[in-house]
Amino acid sequence: MGYIYQVTITLPTKKFFIVKRVIPPPIKSRSFGDERKAKSYTIEAKFYEYIAPTLIEKGLSIPVPYYIERDANDQITICMSRLEGSPGYLEESNIYAVLTWLATLHAATWGPIVDEYVNQGLVQSIGSYWHLDTRPDEHDSMPRRGWEGRLKLAARTIDERLKRDKMQCCIHGDAKDANMLFYASDDGDEGGVSMYDFQYCGKAPPSVDLAYFLCVAVGDTDKQYIEYYHQQLTKRLDDNNADHPPTLKELEESVSLALCDFQRFMSGWGQWGSDISSEVISVLDRLDGGTILQSEDAYREAMRREFG
């Protein structure tokens, strides 16, 4: 739907910045997917214009917005700084840098803050690019037999449970390594990470970012990563005097449901990242005892019984 340019300005020293130019198809000719993507660029422009400066002040490394232009036809121009750093294999230090980055974002937008962003139309009302409301075709394409058939029938109640999770914040929504650059610190200590591509940032439990990152980028849903993230999130929520910091158990249960939600998308679209079927089957067994239930409503009743 457009182009991305690197612009070089020659002054006493060279300076670089990035221009993202979005030109969606005419509204009358857009498919369901076209409309989803066109909206995502509008959200990204609003993120850079209204939210990014505050997050940069809180220490998050993201592109600095210089100029944003939007017109009535959804054509968008975003001029931003060029991030320094390199893509790379996710070594242990890089993984922890990302978990710290995510905890900083989530804590800075916790609870009523993300609600205000949603009310102003600045972020997606539901964060992530795969959530069920925007992926009916993938849901319809899921297998109807085996554990994936059970997941298909449970998908709506999993989606509903994530939406009513008491942990809500602004998530990145596409926290994969392709949207990250890693850099070394000036003092030689462990470096950090910069992140970009904020088309699908929006309201969701933090577990949605965690589940996606661990499945797609890390390839390991080890509990040690969730524990480290929980420590970082709790510290930042305490510093912000935020209400209702989650317990580790609450976070772990939310991550398990978010993994199910992401597997629902992959089951209809195509497998990506690590195999998380064992985690998904564990949740399904808790809901249905290993045997498919008769209806979506039966899964709703089981969800409220097991996960609240």
PDB file of C-alpha atoms in Angstrom:
ATOM      1  CA  MET A   1       0.000   0.000   0.000  1.00  0.00           C
ATOM      2  CA  GLY A   2       2.884   2.382  -0.521  1.00  0.00           C
ATOM      3  CA  TYR A   3       6.588   2.916  -0.070  1.00  0.00           C
ATOM      4  CA  ILE A   4       9.276   3.422   2.550  1.00  0.00           C
ATOM      5  CA  TYR A   5      12.178   5.729   1.744  1.00  0.00           C
ATOM      6  CA  GLN A   6      15.437   6.573   3.440  1.00  0.00           C
ATOM      7  CA  VAL A   7      16.193  10.238   2.899  1.00  0.00           C
ATOM      8  CA  THR A   8      19.727  11.580   3.216  1.00  0.00           C
ATOM      9  CA  ILE A   9      20.402  15.232   3.982  1.00  0.00           C
ATOM     10  CA  THR A  10      23.936  16.462   3.487  1.00  0.00           C
ATOM     11  CA  LEU A  11      24.853  19.106   6.032  1.00  0.00           C
ATOM     12  CA  PRO A  12      28.252  19.419   7.715  1.00  0.00           C
ATOM     13  CA  THR A  13      27.605  15.707   8.386  1.00  0.00           C
ATOM     14  CA  LYS A  14      25.097  13.379   6.765  1.00  0.00           C
ATOM     15  CA  LYS A  15      21.726  12.967   8.440  1.00  0.00           C
ATOM     16  CA  PHE A  16      19.181  10.281   7.657  1.00  0.00           C
ATOM     17  CA  PHE A  17      15.475   9.933   8.219  1.00  0.00           C
ATOM     18  CA  ILE A  18      12.703   7.609   7.095  1.00  0.00           C
ATOM     19  CA  VAL A  19       9.581   8.512   5.120  1.00  0.00           C
ATOM     20  CA  LYS A  20       6.654   6.096   5.108  1.00  0.00           C
ATOM     21  CA  ARG A  21       4.168   6.900   2.356  1.00  0.00           C
ATOM     22  CA  VAL A  22       0.872   4.975   2.396  1.00  0.00           C
ATOM     23  CA  ILE A  23      -1.548   4.989  -0.562  1.00  0.00           C
ATOM     24  CA  PRO A  24      -4.416   2.543   0.053  1.00  0.00           C
ATOM     25  CA  PRO A  25      -6.853   1.432  -2.657  1.00  0.00           C
ATOM     26  CA  PRO A  26     -10.000   3.555  -3.068  1.00  0.00           C
ATOM     27  CA  ILE A  27     -12.497   2.880  -0.279  1.00  0.00           C
ATOM     28  CA  LYS A  28     -15.152   1.425  -2.615  1.00  0.00           C
ATOM     29  CA  SER A  29     -12.767  -1.189  -4.019  1.00  0.00           C
ATOM     30  CA  ARG A  30     -11.200  -2.405  -0.753  1.00  0.00           C
ATOM     31  CA  SER A  31     -11.473  -5.976   0.430  1.00  0.00           C
ATOM     32  CA  PHE A  32     -11.988  -6.875   4.084  1.00  0.00           C
ATOM     33  CA  GLY A  33      -8.226  -7.342   4.400  1.00  0.00           C
ATOM     34  CA  ASP A  34      -7.514  -4.052   2.593  1.00  0.00           C
ATOM     35  CA  GLU A  35      -9.719  -2.172   5.041  1.00  0.00           C
ATOM     36  CA  ARG A  36      -7.991  -3.810   8.012  1.00  0.00           C
ATOM     37  CA  LYS A  37      -4.576  -2.789   6.708  1.00  0.00           C
ATOM     38  CA  ALA A  38      -5.606   0.738   5.699  1.00  0.00           C
ATOM     39  CA  LYS A  39      -6.979   1.315   9.205  1.00  0.00           C
ATOM     40  CA  SER A  40      -3.730   0.022  10.677  1.00  0.00           C
ATOM     41  CA  TYR A  41      -1.708   2.751   8.954  1.00  0.00           C
ATOM     42  CA  THR A  42      -4.096   5.407  10.238  1.00  0.00           C
ATOM     43  CA  ILE A  43      -3.551   4.042  13.743  1.00  0.00           C
ATOM     44  CA  GLU A  44       0.206   4.063  13.261  1.00  0.00           C
ATOM     45  CA  ALA A  45       0.135   7.720  12.200  1.00  0.00           C
ATOM     46  CA  LYS A  46      -1.899   8.633  15.296  1.00  0.00           C
ATOM     47  CA  PHE A  47       0.466   6.632  17.485  1.00  0.00           C
ATOM     48  CA  TYR A  48       3.466   8.585  16.255  1.00  0.00           C
ATOM     49  CA  GLU A  49       1.688  11.933  16.461  1.00  0.00           C
ATOM     50  CA  TYR A  50       0.058  11.629  19.888  1.00  0.00           C
ATOM     51  CA  ILE A  51       1.636   8.777  21.884  1.00  0.00           C
ATOM     52  CA  ALA A  52       5.234   8.257  20.767  1.00  0.00           C
ATOM     53  CA  PRO A  53       6.639  11.469  22.306  1.00  0.00           C
ATOM     54  CA  THR A  54       5.408  10.463  25.774  1.00  0.00           C
ATOM     55  CA  LEU A  55       6.864   6.957  25.458  1.00  0.00           C
ATOM     56  CA  ILE A  56      10.200   8.320  24.268  1.00  0.00           C
ATOM     57  CA  GLU A  57      10.314  10.471  27.417  1.00  0.00           C
ATOM     58  CA  LYS A  58       9.858   7.280  29.443  1.00  0.00           C
ATOM     59  CA  GLY A  59      12.946   5.772  27.840  1.00  0.00           C
ATOM     60  CA  LEU A  60      11.500   3.596  25.096  1.00  0.00           C
ATOM     61  CA  SER A  61      13.654   3.462  21.985  1.00  0.00           C
ATOM     62  CA  ILE A  62      11.292   4.048  19.062  1.00  0.00           C
ATOM     63  CA  PRO A  63      11.460   6.307  15.981  1.00  0.00           C
ATOM     64  CA  VAL A  64      11.104  10.008  16.739  1.00  0.00           C
ATOM     65  CA  PRO A  65       8.212  11.477  14.728  1.00  0.00           C
ATOM     66  CA  TYR A  66       9.135  14.600  12.735  1.00  0.00           C
ATOM     67  CA  TYR A  67       6.066  15.159  10.577  1.00  0.00           C
ATOM     68  CA  ILE A  68       2.733  13.336  10.028  1.00  0.00           C
ATOM     69  CA  GLU A  69       0.209  14.087   7.311  1.00  0.00           C
ATOM     70  CA  ARG A  70      -3.184  12.410   6.724  1.00  0.00           C
ATOM     71  CA  ASP A  71      -5.900  13.184   4.166  1.00  0.00           C
ATOM     72  CA  ALA A  72      -9.542  12.212   3.672  1.00  0.00           C
ATOM     73  CA  ASN A  73      -8.623   9.330   1.349  1.00  0.00           C
ATOM     74  CA  ASP A  74      -6.490   7.611   4.034  1.00  0.00           C
ATOM     75  CA  GLN A  75      -3.256   8.571   2.294  1.00  0.00           C
ATOM     76  CA  ILE A  76      -0.600   9.013   4.952  1.00  0.00           C
ATOM     77  CA  THR A  77       2.922  10.363   5.186  1.00  0.00           C
ATOM     78  CA  ILE A  78       5.039   9.711   8.282  1.00  0.00           C
ATOM     79  CA  CYS A  79       8.515  11.219   8.563  1.00  0.00           C
ATOM     80  CA  MET A  80      10.565   9.779  11.407  1.00  0.00           C
ATOM     81  CA  SER A  81      14.095   9.301  12.627  1.00  0.00           C
ATOM     82  CA  ARG A  82      16.125   6.362  11.394  1.00  0.00           C
ATOM     83  CA  LEU A  83      16.840   3.936  14.205  1.00  0.00           C
ATOM     84  CA  GLU A  84      20.378   2.791  14.861  1.00  0.00           C
ATOM     85  CA  GLY A  85      21.175  -0.851  15.480  1.00  0.00           C
ATOM     86  CA  SER A  86      21.140  -4.154  13.689  1.00  0.00           C
ATOM     87  CA  PRO A  87      18.761  -7.067  13.296  1.00  0.00           C
ATOM     88  CA  GLY A  88      20.179 -10.187  14.796  1.00  0.00           C
ATOM     89  CA  TYR A  89      19.808 -13.590  16.345  1.00  0.00           C
ATOM     90  CA  LEU A  90      17.981 -13.417  19.659  1.00  0.00           C
ATOM     91  CA  GLU A  91      20.648 -14.269  22.183  1.00  0.00           C
ATOM     92  CA  GLU A  92      19.743 -14.350  25.878  1.00  0.00           C
ATOM     93  CA  SER A  93      20.671 -10.712  26.465  1.00  0.00           C
ATOM     94  CA  ASN A  94      18.535  -9.636  23.503  1.00  0.00           C
ATOM     95  CA  ILE A  95      15.542 -11.604  24.763  1.00  0.00           C
ATOM     96  CA  TYR A  96      15.703  -9.927  28.153  1.00  0.00           C
ATOM     97  CA  ALA A  97      16.122  -6.517  26.499  1.00  0.00           C
ATOM     98  CA  VAL A  98      12.883  -7.092  24.566  1.00  0.00           C
ATOM     99  CA  LEU A  99      11.037  -8.279  27.686  1.00  0.00           C
ATOM    100  CA  THR A 100      12.163  -5.109  29.484  1.00  0.00           C
ATOM    101  CA  TRP A 101      11.058  -2.967  26.529  1.00  0.00           C
ATOM    102  CA  LEU A 102       7.624  -4.621  26.507  1.00  0.00           C
ATOM    103  CA  ALA A 103       7.228  -4.237  30.268  1.00  0.00           C
ATOM    104  CA  THR A 104       8.041  -0.527  29.934  1.00  0.00           C
ATOM    105  CA  LEU A 105       5.442  -0.030  27.189  1.00  0.00           C
ATOM    106  CA  HIS A 106       2.769  -1.988  29.019  1.00  0.00           C
ATOM    107  CA  ALA A 107       3.292  -0.289  32.377  1.00  0.00           C
ATOM    108  CA  ALA A 108       3.314   3.173  30.783  1.00  0.00           C
ATOM    109  CA  THR A 109      -0.111   2.556  29.186  1.00  0.00           C
ATOM    110  CA  TRP A 110      -1.747   0.470  31.928  1.00  0.00           C
ATOM    111  CA  GLY A 111      -5.466   0.454  32.708  1.00  0.00           C
ATOM    112  CA  PRO A 112      -7.226   3.821  32.352  1.00  0.00           C
ATOM    113  CA  ILE A 113      -4.452   5.185  30.126  1.00  0.00           C
ATOM    114  CA  VAL A 114      -5.101   2.722  27.308  1.00  0.00           C
ATOM    115  CA  ASP A 115      -8.867   3.190  27.782  1.00  0.00           C
ATOM    116  CA  GLU A 116      -8.388   6.894  27.126  1.00  0.00           C
ATOM    117  CA  TYR A 117      -6.310   6.160  24.022  1.00  0.00           C
ATOM    118  CA  VAL A 118      -9.085   3.889  22.722  1.00  0.00           C
ATOM    119  CA  ASN A 119     -11.780   6.483  23.467  1.00  0.00           C
ATOM    120  CA  GLN A 120      -9.809   9.063  21.477  1.00  0.00           C
ATOM    121  CA  GLY A 121      -9.321   6.637  18.572  1.00  0.00           C
ATOM    122  CA  LEU A 122      -5.531   6.735  18.887  1.00  0.00           C
ATOM    123  CA  VAL A 123      -4.934   2.968  19.052  1.00  0.00           C
ATOM    124  CA  GLN A 124      -6.697  -0.189  17.934  1.00  0.00           C
ATOM    125  CA  SER A 125      -9.672  -1.007  20.127  1.00  0.00           C
ATOM    126  CA  ILE A 126      -8.291  -4.569  20.186  1.00  0.00           C
ATOM    127  CA  GLY A 127      -4.524  -4.847  19.844  1.00  0.00           C
ATOM    128  CA  SER A 128      -2.687  -7.368  17.578  1.00  0.00           C
ATOM    129  CA  TYR A 129      -3.126  -8.182  13.916  1.00  0.00           C
ATOM    130  CA  TRP A 130      -4.609 -11.669  14.438  1.00  0.00           C
ATOM    131  CA  HIS A 131      -7.476 -11.092  16.877  1.00  0.00           C
ATOM    132  CA  LEU A 132     -10.651 -12.955  16.068  1.00  0.00           C
ATOM    133  CA  ASP A 133     -12.830  -9.991  15.070  1.00  0.00           C
ATOM    134  CA  THR A 134     -10.579  -9.315  12.067  1.00  0.00           C
ATOM    135  CA  ARG A 135      -9.823 -12.945  11.149  1.00  0.00           C
ATOM    136  CA  PRO A 136     -13.151 -14.672  10.377  1.00  0.00           C
ATOM    137  CA  ASP A 137     -11.779 -16.412   7.282  1.00  0.00           C
ATOM    138  CA  GLU A 138      -8.907 -17.991   9.197  1.00  0.00           C
ATOM    139  CA  HIS A 139     -11.302 -19.145  11.918  1.00  0.00           C
ATOM    140  CA  ASP A 140     -13.581 -20.713   9.324  1.00  0.00           C
ATOM    141  CA  SER A 141     -10.576 -22.498   7.749  1.00  0.00           C
ATOM    142  CA  MET A 142      -9.523 -24.228  10.971  1.00  0.00           C
ATOM    143  CA  PRO A 143      -9.632 -28.042  11.072  1.00  0.00           C
ATOM    144  CA  ARG A 144     -12.796 -29.434  12.570  1.00  0.00           C
ATOM    145  CA  ARG A 145     -11.245 -32.583  13.990  1.00  0.00           C
ATOM    146  CA  GLY A 146      -8.727 -33.384  16.688  1.00  0.00           C
ATOM    147  CA  TRP A 147      -7.452 -30.850  19.183  1.00  0.00           C
ATOM    148  CA  GLU A 148      -7.655 -28.082  16.563  1.00  0.00           C
ATOM    149  CA  GLY A 149     -11.357 -28.814  16.186  1.00  0.00           C
ATOM    150  CA  ARG A 150     -11.722 -28.400  19.941  1.00  0.00           C
ATOM    151  CA  LEU A 151      -9.781 -25.126  19.722  1.00  0.00           C
ATOM    152  CA  LYS A 152     -12.053 -23.927  16.914  1.00  0.00           C
ATOM    153  CA  LEU A 153     -15.120 -24.422  19.106  1.00  0.00           C
ATOM    154  CA  ALA A 154     -13.411 -22.785  22.102  1.00  0.00           C
ATOM    155  CA  ALA A 155     -11.982 -19.862  20.108  1.00  0.00           C
ATOM    156  CA  ARG A 156     -14.724 -17.326  20.805  1.00  0.00           C
ATOM    157  CA  THR A 157     -14.723 -17.821  24.550  1.00  0.00           C
ATOM    158  CA  ILE A 158     -10.908 -17.566  24.608  1.00  0.00           C
ATOM    159  CA  ASP A 159     -11.189 -14.287  22.705  1.00  0.00           C
ATOM    160  CA  GLU A 160     -13.892 -13.045  25.070  1.00  0.00           C
ATOM    161  CA  ARG A 161     -11.854 -14.023  28.136  1.00  0.00           C
ATOM    162  CA  LEU A 162      -8.812 -12.082  26.891  1.00  0.00           C
ATOM    163  CA  LYS A 163     -11.015  -9.042  26.274  1.00  0.00           C
ATOM    164  CA  ARG A 164     -12.328  -9.102  29.854  1.00  0.00           C
ATOM    165  CA  ASP A 165      -8.930  -9.847  31.418  1.00  0.00           C
ATOM    166  CA  LYS A 166      -8.354  -7.364  34.238  1.00  0.00           C
ATOM    167  CA  MET A 167      -4.832  -6.775  32.893  1.00  0.00           C
ATOM    168  CA  GLN A 168      -5.237  -4.307  30.024  1.00  0.00           C
ATOM    169  CA  CYS A 169      -2.690  -2.001  28.441  1.00  0.00           C
ATOM    170  CA  CYS A 170      -1.462  -0.847  25.059  1.00  0.00           C
ATOM    171  CA  ILE A 171       0.400  -3.730  23.420  1.00  0.00           C
ATOM    172  CA  HIS A 172       2.748  -3.488  20.439  1.00  0.00           C
ATOM    173  CA  GLY A 173       0.663  -6.045  18.557  1.00  0.00           C
ATOM    174  CA  ASP A 174       3.391  -7.370  16.240  1.00  0.00           C
ATOM    175  CA  ALA A 175       6.377  -7.956  18.535  1.00  0.00           C
ATOM    176  CA  LYS A 176       8.488 -10.112  16.236  1.00  0.00           C
ATOM    177  CA  ASP A 177      12.232  -9.847  15.683  1.00  0.00           C
ATOM    178  CA  ALA A 178      11.709  -8.395  12.194  1.00  0.00           C
ATOM    179  CA  ASN A 179      10.395  -5.248  13.940  1.00  0.00           C
ATOM    180  CA  MET A 180      13.415  -4.901  16.239  1.00  0.00           C
ATOM    181  CA  LEU A 181      16.920  -3.499  16.062  1.00  0.00           C
ATOM    182  CA  PHE A 182      19.538  -4.294  18.682  1.00  0.00           C
ATOM    183  CA  TYR A 183      22.278  -1.905  19.730  1.00  0.00           C
ATOM    184  CA  ALA A 184      25.251  -1.852  22.073  1.00  0.00           C
ATOM    185  CA  SER A 185      25.313   0.646  24.926  1.00  0.00           C
ATOM    186  CA  ASP A 186      27.868   3.445  24.934  1.00  0.00           C
ATOM    187  CA  ASP A 187      29.402   2.287  28.230  1.00  0.00           C
ATOM    188  CA  GLY A 188      29.988  -1.262  27.059  1.00  0.00           C
ATOM    189  CA  ASP A 189      27.297  -2.802  29.245  1.00  0.00           C
ATOM    190  CA  GLU A 190      24.468  -4.884  27.859  1.00  0.00           C
ATOM    191  CA  GLY A 191      22.759  -3.122  24.992  1.00  0.00           C
ATOM    192  CA  GLY A 192      19.123  -2.548  24.270  1.00  0.00           C
ATOM    193  CA  VAL A 193      16.449  -2.870  21.635  1.00  0.00           C
ATOM    194  CA  SER A 194      14.521  -0.425  19.469  1.00  0.00           C
ATOM    195  CA  MET A 195      11.134  -1.361  18.069  1.00  0.00           C
ATOM    196  CA  TYR A 196       9.017  -0.025  15.228  1.00  0.00           C
ATOM    197  CA  ASP A 197       5.903  -0.883  13.173  1.00  0.00           C
ATOM    198  CA  PHE A 198       3.022   0.270  15.379  1.00  0.00           C
ATOM    199  CA  GLN A 199       0.123  -0.484  13.022  1.00  0.00           C
ATOM    200  CA  TYR A 200      -1.536  -2.931  15.407  1.00  0.00           C
ATOM    201  CA  CYS A 201      -0.834  -1.352  18.771  1.00  0.00           C
ATOM    202  CA  GLY A 202      -3.974  -1.345  20.862  1.00  0.00           C
ATOM    203  CA  LYS A 203      -5.790  -2.496  23.953  1.00  0.00           C
ATOM    204  CA  ALA A 204      -5.156  -6.056  25.131  1.00  0.00           C
ATOM    205  CA  PRO A 205      -3.631  -7.994  28.013  1.00  0.00           C
ATOM    206  CA  PRO A 206       0.186  -7.848  28.022  1.00  0.00           C
ATOM    207  CA  SER A 207       0.155 -11.630  27.647  1.00  0.00           C
ATOM    208  CA  VAL A 208      -0.779 -11.207  23.969  1.00  0.00           C
ATOM    209  CA  ASP A 209       2.568  -9.542  23.214  1.00  0.00           C
ATOM    210  CA  LEU A 210       4.383 -12.072  25.394  1.00  0.00           C
ATOM    211  CA  ALA A 211       2.802 -15.144  23.795  1.00  0.00           C
ATOM    212  CA  TYR A 212       3.484 -13.889  20.276  1.00  0.00           C
ATOM    213  CA  PHE A 213       7.069 -12.825  20.990  1.00  0.00           C
ATOM    214  CA  LEU A 214       7.984 -16.073  22.746  1.00  0.00           C
ATOM    215  CA  CYS A 215       6.354 -18.242  20.067  1.00  0.00           C
ATOM    216  CA  VAL A 216       7.477 -16.390  16.932  1.00  0.00           C
ATOM    217  CA  ALA A 217      10.767 -14.712  17.826  1.00  0.00           C
ATOM    218  CA  VAL A 218      12.213 -16.757  20.704  1.00  0.00           C
ATOM    219  CA  GLY A 219      10.842 -20.198  19.957  1.00  0.00           C
ATOM    220  CA  ASP A 220      10.637 -20.976  23.661  1.00  0.00           C
ATOM    221  CA  THR A 221       7.838 -20.299  26.140  1.00  0.00           C
ATOM    222  CA  ASP A 222      10.040 -21.134  29.135  1.00  0.00           C
ATOM    223  CA  LYS A 223       8.669 -19.962  32.466  1.00  0.00           C
ATOM    224  CA  GLN A 224      11.897 -18.089  33.240  1.00  0.00           C
ATOM    225  CA  TYR A 225      11.066 -15.499  30.591  1.00  0.00           C
ATOM    226  CA  ILE A 226       7.566 -14.952  31.967  1.00  0.00           C
ATOM    227  CA  GLU A 227       8.973 -14.610  35.491  1.00  0.00           C
ATOM    228  CA  TYR A 228      11.547 -12.048  34.350  1.00  0.00           C
ATOM    229  CA  TYR A 229       8.888 -10.050  32.484  1.00  0.00           C
ATOM    230  CA  HIS A 230       6.632 -10.165  35.558  1.00  0.00           C
ATOM    231  CA  GLN A 231       9.416  -8.730  37.707  1.00  0.00           C
ATOM    232  CA  GLN A 232      10.028  -5.898  35.235  1.00  0.00           C
ATOM    233  CA  LEU A 233       6.328  -5.125  34.838  1.00  0.00           C
ATOM    234  CA  THR A 234       5.631  -5.150  38.583  1.00  0.00           C
ATOM    235  CA  LYS A 235       8.533  -2.807  39.279  1.00  0.00           C
ATOM    236  CA  ARG A 236       7.333  -0.313  36.672  1.00  0.00           C
ATOM    237  CA  LEU A 237       3.708  -0.499  37.774  1.00  0.00           C
ATOM    238  CA  ASP A 238       4.802   0.155  41.346  1.00  0.00           C
ATOM    239  CA  ASP A 239       6.860   3.138  40.183  1.00  0.00           C
ATOM    240  CA  ASN A 240       3.771   4.459  38.353  1.00  0.00           C
ATOM    241  CA  ASN A 241       1.461   3.777  41.324  1.00  0.00           C
ATOM    242  CA  ALA A 242      -0.720   1.712  39.002  1.00  0.00           C
ATOM    243  CA  ASP A 243      -3.669  -0.282  40.317  1.00  0.00           C
ATOM    244  CA  HIS A 244      -3.922  -4.075  40.268  1.00  0.00           C
ATOM    245  CA  PRO A 245      -0.458  -5.330  39.301  1.00  0.00           C
ATOM    246  CA  PRO A 246      -0.956  -8.968  38.294  1.00  0.00           C
ATOM    247  CA  THR A 247       0.283 -11.907  40.282  1.00  0.00           C
ATOM    248  CA  LEU A 248       2.634 -14.298  38.512  1.00  0.00           C
ATOM    249  CA  LYS A 249      -0.113 -16.937  38.416  1.00  0.00           C
ATOM    250  CA  GLU A 250      -2.553 -14.508  36.786  1.00  0.00           C
ATOM    251  CA  LEU A 251       0.033 -13.603  34.172  1.00  0.00           C
ATOM    252  CA  GLU A 252       0.908 -17.244  33.456  1.00  0.00           C
ATOM    253  CA  GLU A 253      -2.759 -18.164  32.972  1.00  0.00           C
ATOM    254  CA  SER A 254      -3.273 -15.188  30.687  1.00  0.00           C
ATOM    255  CA  VAL A 255      -0.221 -16.187  28.627  1.00  0.00           C
ATOM    256  CA  SER A 256      -1.577 -19.717  28.245  1.00  0.00           C
ATOM    257  CA  LEU A 257      -4.862 -18.315  26.885  1.00  0.00           C
ATOM    258  CA  ALA A 258      -3.007 -15.910  24.573  1.00  0.00           C
ATOM    259  CA  LEU A 259      -1.012 -18.839  23.178  1.00  0.00           C
ATOM    260  CA  CYS A 260      -4.314 -20.579  22.426  1.00  0.00           C
ATOM    261  CA  ASP A 261      -5.564 -17.436  20.719  1.00  0.00           C
ATOM    262  CA  PHE A 262      -2.474 -17.177  18.524  1.00  0.00           C
ATOM    263  CA  GLN A 263      -2.638 -20.892  17.680  1.00  0.00           C
ATOM    264  CA  ARG A 264      -6.253 -20.352  16.583  1.00  0.00           C
ATOM    265  CA  PHE A 265      -4.962 -17.862  14.002  1.00  0.00           C
ATOM    266  CA  MET A 266      -2.115 -20.137  12.897  1.00  0.00           C
ATOM    267  CA  SER A 267      -4.409 -23.153  12.582  1.00  0.00           C
ATOM    268  CA  GLY A 268      -6.386 -21.279   9.949  1.00  0.00           C
ATOM    269  CA  TRP A 269      -3.562 -19.315   8.332  1.00  0.00           C
ATOM    270  CA  GLY A 270      -0.392 -21.401   8.601  1.00  0.00           C
ATOM    271  CA  GLN A 271       2.026 -22.467  11.286  1.00  0.00           C
ATOM    272  CA  TRP A 272       4.707 -19.983  12.275  1.00  0.00           C
ATOM    273  CA  GLY A 273       7.300 -20.053  15.026  1.00  0.00           C
ATOM    274  CA  SER A 274       7.642 -22.786  17.626  1.00  0.00           C
ATOM    275  CA  ASP A 275       5.261 -25.660  18.248  1.00  0.00           C
ATOM    276  CA  ILE A 276       2.955 -24.573  21.079  1.00  0.00           C
ATOM    277  CA  SER A 277       0.438 -27.393  20.666  1.00  0.00           C
ATOM    278  CA  SER A 278       1.254 -28.944  24.066  1.00  0.00           C
ATOM    279  CA  GLU A 279       0.457 -25.666  25.864  1.00  0.00           C
ATOM    280  CA  VAL A 280      -2.770 -25.306  23.892  1.00  0.00           C
ATOM    281  CA  ILE A 281      -3.886 -28.891  24.513  1.00  0.00           C
ATOM    282  CA  SER A 282      -3.226 -28.409  28.229  1.00  0.00           C
ATOM    283  CA  VAL A 283      -5.701 -25.501  28.305  1.00  0.00           C
ATOM    284  CA  LEU A 284      -8.251 -27.418  26.218  1.00  0.00           C
ATOM    285  CA  ASP A 285      -7.977 -30.422  28.549  1.00  0.00           C
ATOM    286  CA  ARG A 286      -8.690 -28.133  31.456  1.00  0.00           C
ATOM    287  CA  LEU A 287     -11.831 -26.895  29.680  1.00  0.00           C
ATOM    288  CA  ASP A 288     -13.228 -30.112  28.231  1.00  0.00           C
ATOM    289  CA  GLY A 289     -11.345 -32.991  29.866  1.00  0.00           C
ATOM    290  CA  GLY A 290      -9.988 -34.133  26.500  1.00  0.00           C
ATOM    291  CA  THR A 291     -13.340 -34.605  24.765  1.00  0.00           C
ATOM    292  CA  ILE A 292     -14.910 -31.944  22.553  1.00  0.00           C
ATOM    293  CA  LEU A 293     -17.908 -30.224  24.122  1.00  0.00           C
ATOM    294  CA  GLN A 294     -21.225 -29.862  22.350  1.00  0.00           C
ATOM    295  CA  SER A 295     -21.259 -26.119  21.732  1.00  0.00           C
ATOM    296  CA  GLU A 296     -19.521 -22.773  22.052  1.00  0.00           C
ATOM    297  CA  ASP A 297     -21.775 -22.028  25.013  1.00  0.00           C
ATOM    298  CA  ALA A 298     -20.499 -25.147  26.769  1.00  0.00           C
ATOM    299  CA  TYR A 299     -16.953 -23.847  26.348  1.00  0.00           C
ATOM    300  CA  ARG A 300     -18.056 -20.458  27.708  1.00  0.00           C
ATOM    301  CA  GLU A 301     -19.379 -22.133  30.835  1.00  0.00           C
ATOM    302  CA  ALA A 302     -16.145 -24.115  31.220  1.00  0.00           C
ATOM    303  CA  MET A 303     -14.049 -20.967  30.715  1.00  0.00           C
ATOM    304  CA  ARG A 304     -15.842 -19.100  33.482  1.00  0.00           C
ATOM    305  CA  ARG A 305     -15.487 -22.091  35.762  1.00  0.00           C
ATOM    306  CA  GLU A 306     -11.736 -22.565  35.117  1.00  0.00           C
ATOM    307  CA  PHE A 307     -10.426 -19.094  34.305  1.00  0.00           C
ATOM    308  CA  GLY A 308     -13.055 -16.680  35.568  1.00  0.00           C
TER     309      GLY A 308
END
